[in-house]
PDB file of C-alpha atoms in Angstrom:
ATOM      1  CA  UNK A   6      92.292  95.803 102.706  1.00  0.00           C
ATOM      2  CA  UNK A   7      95.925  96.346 103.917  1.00  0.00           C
ATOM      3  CA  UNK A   8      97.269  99.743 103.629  1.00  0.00           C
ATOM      4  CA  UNK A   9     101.338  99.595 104.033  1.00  0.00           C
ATOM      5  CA  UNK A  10     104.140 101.508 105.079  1.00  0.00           C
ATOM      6  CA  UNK A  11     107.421 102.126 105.935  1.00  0.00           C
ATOM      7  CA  UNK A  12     110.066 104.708 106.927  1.00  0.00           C
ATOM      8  CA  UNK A  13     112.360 104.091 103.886  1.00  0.00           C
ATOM      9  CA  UNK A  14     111.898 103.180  99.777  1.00  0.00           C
ATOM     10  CA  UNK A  15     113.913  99.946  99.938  1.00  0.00           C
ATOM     11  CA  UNK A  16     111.464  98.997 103.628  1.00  0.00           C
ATOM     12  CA  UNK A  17     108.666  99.808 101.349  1.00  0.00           C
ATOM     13  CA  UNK A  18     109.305  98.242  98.039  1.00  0.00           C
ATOM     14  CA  UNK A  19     110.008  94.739 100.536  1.00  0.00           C
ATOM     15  CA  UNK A  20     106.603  94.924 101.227  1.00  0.00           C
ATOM     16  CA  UNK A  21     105.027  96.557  97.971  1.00  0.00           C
ATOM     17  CA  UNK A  22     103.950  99.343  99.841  1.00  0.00           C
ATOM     18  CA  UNK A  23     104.737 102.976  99.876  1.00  0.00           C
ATOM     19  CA  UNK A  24     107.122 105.333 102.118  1.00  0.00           C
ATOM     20  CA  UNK A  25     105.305 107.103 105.685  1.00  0.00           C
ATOM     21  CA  UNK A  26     106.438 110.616 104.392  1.00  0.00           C
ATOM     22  CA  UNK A  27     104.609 109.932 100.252  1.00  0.00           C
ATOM     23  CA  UNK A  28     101.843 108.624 101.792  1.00  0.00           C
ATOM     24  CA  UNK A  29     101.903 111.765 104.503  1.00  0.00           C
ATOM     25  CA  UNK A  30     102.612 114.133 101.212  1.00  0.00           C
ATOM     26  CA  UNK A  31     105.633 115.879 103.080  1.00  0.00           C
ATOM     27  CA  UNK A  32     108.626 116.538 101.116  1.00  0.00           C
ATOM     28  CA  UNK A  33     111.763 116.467 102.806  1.00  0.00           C
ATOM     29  CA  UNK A  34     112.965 119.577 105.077  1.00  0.00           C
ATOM     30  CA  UNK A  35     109.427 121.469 103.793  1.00  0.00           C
ATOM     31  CA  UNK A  36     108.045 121.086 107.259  1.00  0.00           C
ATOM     32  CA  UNK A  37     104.982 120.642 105.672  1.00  0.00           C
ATOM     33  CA  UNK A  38     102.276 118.131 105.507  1.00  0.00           C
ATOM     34  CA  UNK A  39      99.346 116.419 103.966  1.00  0.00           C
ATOM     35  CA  UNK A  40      96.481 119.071 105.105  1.00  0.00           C
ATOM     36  CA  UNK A  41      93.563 117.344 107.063  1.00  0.00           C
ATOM     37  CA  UNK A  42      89.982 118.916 106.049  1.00  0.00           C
ATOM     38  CA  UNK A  43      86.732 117.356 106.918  1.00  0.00           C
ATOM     39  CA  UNK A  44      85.134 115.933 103.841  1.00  0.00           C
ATOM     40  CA  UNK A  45      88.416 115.053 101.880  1.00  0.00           C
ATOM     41  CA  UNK A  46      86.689 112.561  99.405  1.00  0.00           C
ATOM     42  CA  UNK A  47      90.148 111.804  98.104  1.00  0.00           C
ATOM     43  CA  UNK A  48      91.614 110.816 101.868  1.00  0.00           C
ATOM     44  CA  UNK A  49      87.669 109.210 102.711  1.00  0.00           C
ATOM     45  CA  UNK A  50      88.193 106.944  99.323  1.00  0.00           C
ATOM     46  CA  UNK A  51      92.303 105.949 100.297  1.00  0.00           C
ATOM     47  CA  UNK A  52      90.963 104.793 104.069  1.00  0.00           C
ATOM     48  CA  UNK A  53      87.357 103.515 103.185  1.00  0.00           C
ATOM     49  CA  UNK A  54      87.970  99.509 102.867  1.00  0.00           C
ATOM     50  CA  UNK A  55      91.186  99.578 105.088  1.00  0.00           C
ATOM     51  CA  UNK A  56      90.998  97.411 107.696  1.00  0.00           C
ATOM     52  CA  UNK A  57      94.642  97.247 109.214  1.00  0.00           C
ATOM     53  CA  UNK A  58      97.797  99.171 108.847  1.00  0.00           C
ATOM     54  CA  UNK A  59     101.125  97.658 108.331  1.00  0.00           C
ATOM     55  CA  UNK A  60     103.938  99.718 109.562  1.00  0.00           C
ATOM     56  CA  UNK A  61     107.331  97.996 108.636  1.00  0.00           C
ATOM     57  CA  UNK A  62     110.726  99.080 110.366  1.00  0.00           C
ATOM     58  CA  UNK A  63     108.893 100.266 113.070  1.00  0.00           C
ATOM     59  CA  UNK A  64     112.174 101.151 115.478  1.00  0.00           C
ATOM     60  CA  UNK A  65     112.697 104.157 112.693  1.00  0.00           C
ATOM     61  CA  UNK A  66     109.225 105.260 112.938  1.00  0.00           C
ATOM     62  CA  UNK A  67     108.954 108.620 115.429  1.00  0.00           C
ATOM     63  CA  UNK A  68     106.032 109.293 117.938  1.00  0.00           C
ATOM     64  CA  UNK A  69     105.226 112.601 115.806  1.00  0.00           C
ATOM     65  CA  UNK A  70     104.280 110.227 112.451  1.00  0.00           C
ATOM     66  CA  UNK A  71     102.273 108.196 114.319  1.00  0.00           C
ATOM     67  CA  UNK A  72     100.233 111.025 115.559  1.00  0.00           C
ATOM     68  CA  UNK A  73      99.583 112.582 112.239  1.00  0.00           C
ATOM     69  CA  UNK A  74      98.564 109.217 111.085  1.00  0.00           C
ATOM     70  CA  UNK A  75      96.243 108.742 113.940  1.00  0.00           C
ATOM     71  CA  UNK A  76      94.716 112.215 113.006  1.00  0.00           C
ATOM     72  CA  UNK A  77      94.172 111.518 109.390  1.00  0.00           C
ATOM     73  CA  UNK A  78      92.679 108.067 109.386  1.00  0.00           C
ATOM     74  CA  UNK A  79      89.983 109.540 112.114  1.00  0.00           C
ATOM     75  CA  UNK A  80      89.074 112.195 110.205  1.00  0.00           C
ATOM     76  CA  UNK A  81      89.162 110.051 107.091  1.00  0.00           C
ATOM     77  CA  UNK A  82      86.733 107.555 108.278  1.00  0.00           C
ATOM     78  CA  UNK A  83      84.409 110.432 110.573  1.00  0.00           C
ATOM     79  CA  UNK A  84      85.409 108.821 113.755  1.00  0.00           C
ATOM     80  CA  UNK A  85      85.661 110.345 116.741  1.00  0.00           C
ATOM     81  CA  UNK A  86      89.457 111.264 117.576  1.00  0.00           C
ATOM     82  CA  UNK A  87      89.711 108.673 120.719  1.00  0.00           C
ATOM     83  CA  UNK A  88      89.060 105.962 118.627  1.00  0.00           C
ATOM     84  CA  UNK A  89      92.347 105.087 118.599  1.00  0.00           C
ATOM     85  CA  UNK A  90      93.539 105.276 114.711  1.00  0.00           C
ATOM     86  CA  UNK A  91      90.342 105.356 113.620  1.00  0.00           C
ATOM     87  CA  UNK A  92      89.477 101.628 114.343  1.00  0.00           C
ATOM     88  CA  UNK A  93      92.098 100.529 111.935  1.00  0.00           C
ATOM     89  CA  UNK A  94      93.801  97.282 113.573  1.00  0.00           C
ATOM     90  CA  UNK A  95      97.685  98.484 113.215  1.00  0.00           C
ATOM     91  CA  UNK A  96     100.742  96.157 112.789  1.00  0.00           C
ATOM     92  CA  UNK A  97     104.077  96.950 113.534  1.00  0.00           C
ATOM     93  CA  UNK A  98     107.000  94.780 112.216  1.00  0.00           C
ATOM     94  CA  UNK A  99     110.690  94.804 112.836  1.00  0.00           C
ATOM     95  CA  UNK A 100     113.172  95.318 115.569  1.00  0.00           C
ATOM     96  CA  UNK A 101     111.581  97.618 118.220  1.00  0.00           C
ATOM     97  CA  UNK A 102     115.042  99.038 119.041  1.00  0.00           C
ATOM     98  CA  UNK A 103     117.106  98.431 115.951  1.00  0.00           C
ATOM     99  CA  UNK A 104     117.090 102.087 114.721  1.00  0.00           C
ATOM    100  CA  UNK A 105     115.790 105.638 116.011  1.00  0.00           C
ATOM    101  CA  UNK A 106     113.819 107.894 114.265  1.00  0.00           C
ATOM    102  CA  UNK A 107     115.652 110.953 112.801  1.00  0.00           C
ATOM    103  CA  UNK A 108     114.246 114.203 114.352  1.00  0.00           C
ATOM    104  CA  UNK A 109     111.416 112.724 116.090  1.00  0.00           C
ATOM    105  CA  UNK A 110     110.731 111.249 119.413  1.00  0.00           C
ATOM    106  CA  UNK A 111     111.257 107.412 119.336  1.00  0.00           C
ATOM    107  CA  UNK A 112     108.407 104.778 120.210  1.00  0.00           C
ATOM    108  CA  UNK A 113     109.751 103.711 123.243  1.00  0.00           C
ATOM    109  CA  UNK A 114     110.352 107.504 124.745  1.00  0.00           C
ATOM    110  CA  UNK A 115     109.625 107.819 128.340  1.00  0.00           C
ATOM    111  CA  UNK A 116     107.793 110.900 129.234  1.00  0.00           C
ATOM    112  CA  UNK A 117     107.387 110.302 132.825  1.00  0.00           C
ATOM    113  CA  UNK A 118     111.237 110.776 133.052  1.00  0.00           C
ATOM    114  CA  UNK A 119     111.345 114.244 131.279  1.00  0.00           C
ATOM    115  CA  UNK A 120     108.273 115.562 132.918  1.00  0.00           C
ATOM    116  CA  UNK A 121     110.237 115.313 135.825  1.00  0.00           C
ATOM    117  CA  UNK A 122     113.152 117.930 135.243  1.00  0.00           C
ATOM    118  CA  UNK A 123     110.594 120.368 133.017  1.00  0.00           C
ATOM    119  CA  UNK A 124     107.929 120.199 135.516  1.00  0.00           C
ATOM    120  CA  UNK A 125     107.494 123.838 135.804  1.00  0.00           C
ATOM    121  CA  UNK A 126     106.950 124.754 131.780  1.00  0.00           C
ATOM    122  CA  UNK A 127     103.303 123.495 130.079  1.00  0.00           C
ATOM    123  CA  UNK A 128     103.452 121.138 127.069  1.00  0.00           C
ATOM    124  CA  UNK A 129     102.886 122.611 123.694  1.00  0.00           C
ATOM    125  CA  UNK A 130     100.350 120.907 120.926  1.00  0.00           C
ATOM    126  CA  UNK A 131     103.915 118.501 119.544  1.00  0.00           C
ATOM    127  CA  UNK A 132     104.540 117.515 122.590  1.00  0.00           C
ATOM    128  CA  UNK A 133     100.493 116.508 123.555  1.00  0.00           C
ATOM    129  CA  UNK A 134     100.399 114.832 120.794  1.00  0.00           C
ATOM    130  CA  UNK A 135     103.707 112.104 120.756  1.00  0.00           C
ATOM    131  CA  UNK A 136     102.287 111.675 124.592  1.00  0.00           C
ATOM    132  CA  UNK A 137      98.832 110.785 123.061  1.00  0.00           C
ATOM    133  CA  UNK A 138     100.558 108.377 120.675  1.00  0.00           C
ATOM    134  CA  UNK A 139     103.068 107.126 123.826  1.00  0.00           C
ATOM    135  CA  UNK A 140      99.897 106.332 125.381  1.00  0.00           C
ATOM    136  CA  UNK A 141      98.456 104.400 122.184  1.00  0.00           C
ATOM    137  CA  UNK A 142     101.565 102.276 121.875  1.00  0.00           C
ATOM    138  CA  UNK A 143     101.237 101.377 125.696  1.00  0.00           C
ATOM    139  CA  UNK A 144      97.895  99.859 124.538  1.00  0.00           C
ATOM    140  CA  UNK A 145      99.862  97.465 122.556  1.00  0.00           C
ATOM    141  CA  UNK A 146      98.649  93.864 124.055  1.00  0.00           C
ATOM    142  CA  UNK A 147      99.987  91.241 121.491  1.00  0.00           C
ATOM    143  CA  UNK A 148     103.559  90.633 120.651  1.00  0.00           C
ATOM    144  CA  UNK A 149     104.362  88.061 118.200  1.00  0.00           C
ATOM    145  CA  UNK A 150     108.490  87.110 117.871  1.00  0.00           C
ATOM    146  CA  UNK A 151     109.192  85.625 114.659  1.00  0.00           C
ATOM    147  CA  UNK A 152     112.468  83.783 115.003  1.00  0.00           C
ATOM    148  CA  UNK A 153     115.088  84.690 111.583  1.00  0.00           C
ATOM    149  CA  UNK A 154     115.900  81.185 109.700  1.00  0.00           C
ATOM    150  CA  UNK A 155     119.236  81.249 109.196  1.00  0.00           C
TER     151      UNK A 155
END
């Protein structure tokens, strides 16, 4: 089964799927989101046959979304949390650079480059996390270009 999403409603109706923030159960500005509790029968039942996860407009999609989605589809399917997104094969689609994320770190963020000049103060639990996911999109090894028909 394909589970997928996308950053906007018009990204997400083009690929009959639903928006990263319904699926996440955040409403706009609230600050807060879908809670994650161990044995969630509801959350087990919406990951159980998934097998990958389409992301579409993925240049508008922010290192702190993927995290949370990395969190809830290990604890969805009882995997351990280095198991990266829970063993769901992921699939990103779109222009890696077309659009940044609003409020959120970008995919492509360089963290080497910032650790540099705030060497002195420790990371807090936001900022572990988008480094965790930095490091799971730096695991990317296929790249597929589809050429536009004009």
């Amino acid at each position: 089964m394909i589970r997928k999403l996308a950053p906007t409603g018009i990204a997400a109706a083009e690929i009959g799927g639903m928006t990263n923030h319904s699926f996440l159960d955040e409403q706009r500005n609230s600050g807060k989101s879908r809670a994650i509790k161990s044995g969630d029968s509801k959350l087990e039942k919406e990951w159980r046959l998934v097998e990958y996860l389409l992301i579409h407009e993925m240049s508008m999609v922010g290192l702190n979304l993927l995290a949370k989605l990395n969190r809830i589809i290990c604890s969805a399917k009882h995997v351990d949390p280095q198991v990266t997104f829970g063993g769901v094969n992921v699939l990103f689609f779109g222009d890696y650079l077309q659009y940044r994320p609003v409020y959120h770190a970008s995919l492509h963020t360089d963290f080497s480059l910032q650790s540099k000049s705030t060497s002195s103060k420790l990371p807090n639990e936001k900022e572990i996390q988008q480094r965790v996911v930095r490091s799971l999109i730096l695991q990317i090894n296929c790249v597929v270009k589809i050429p536009n028909k004009c």
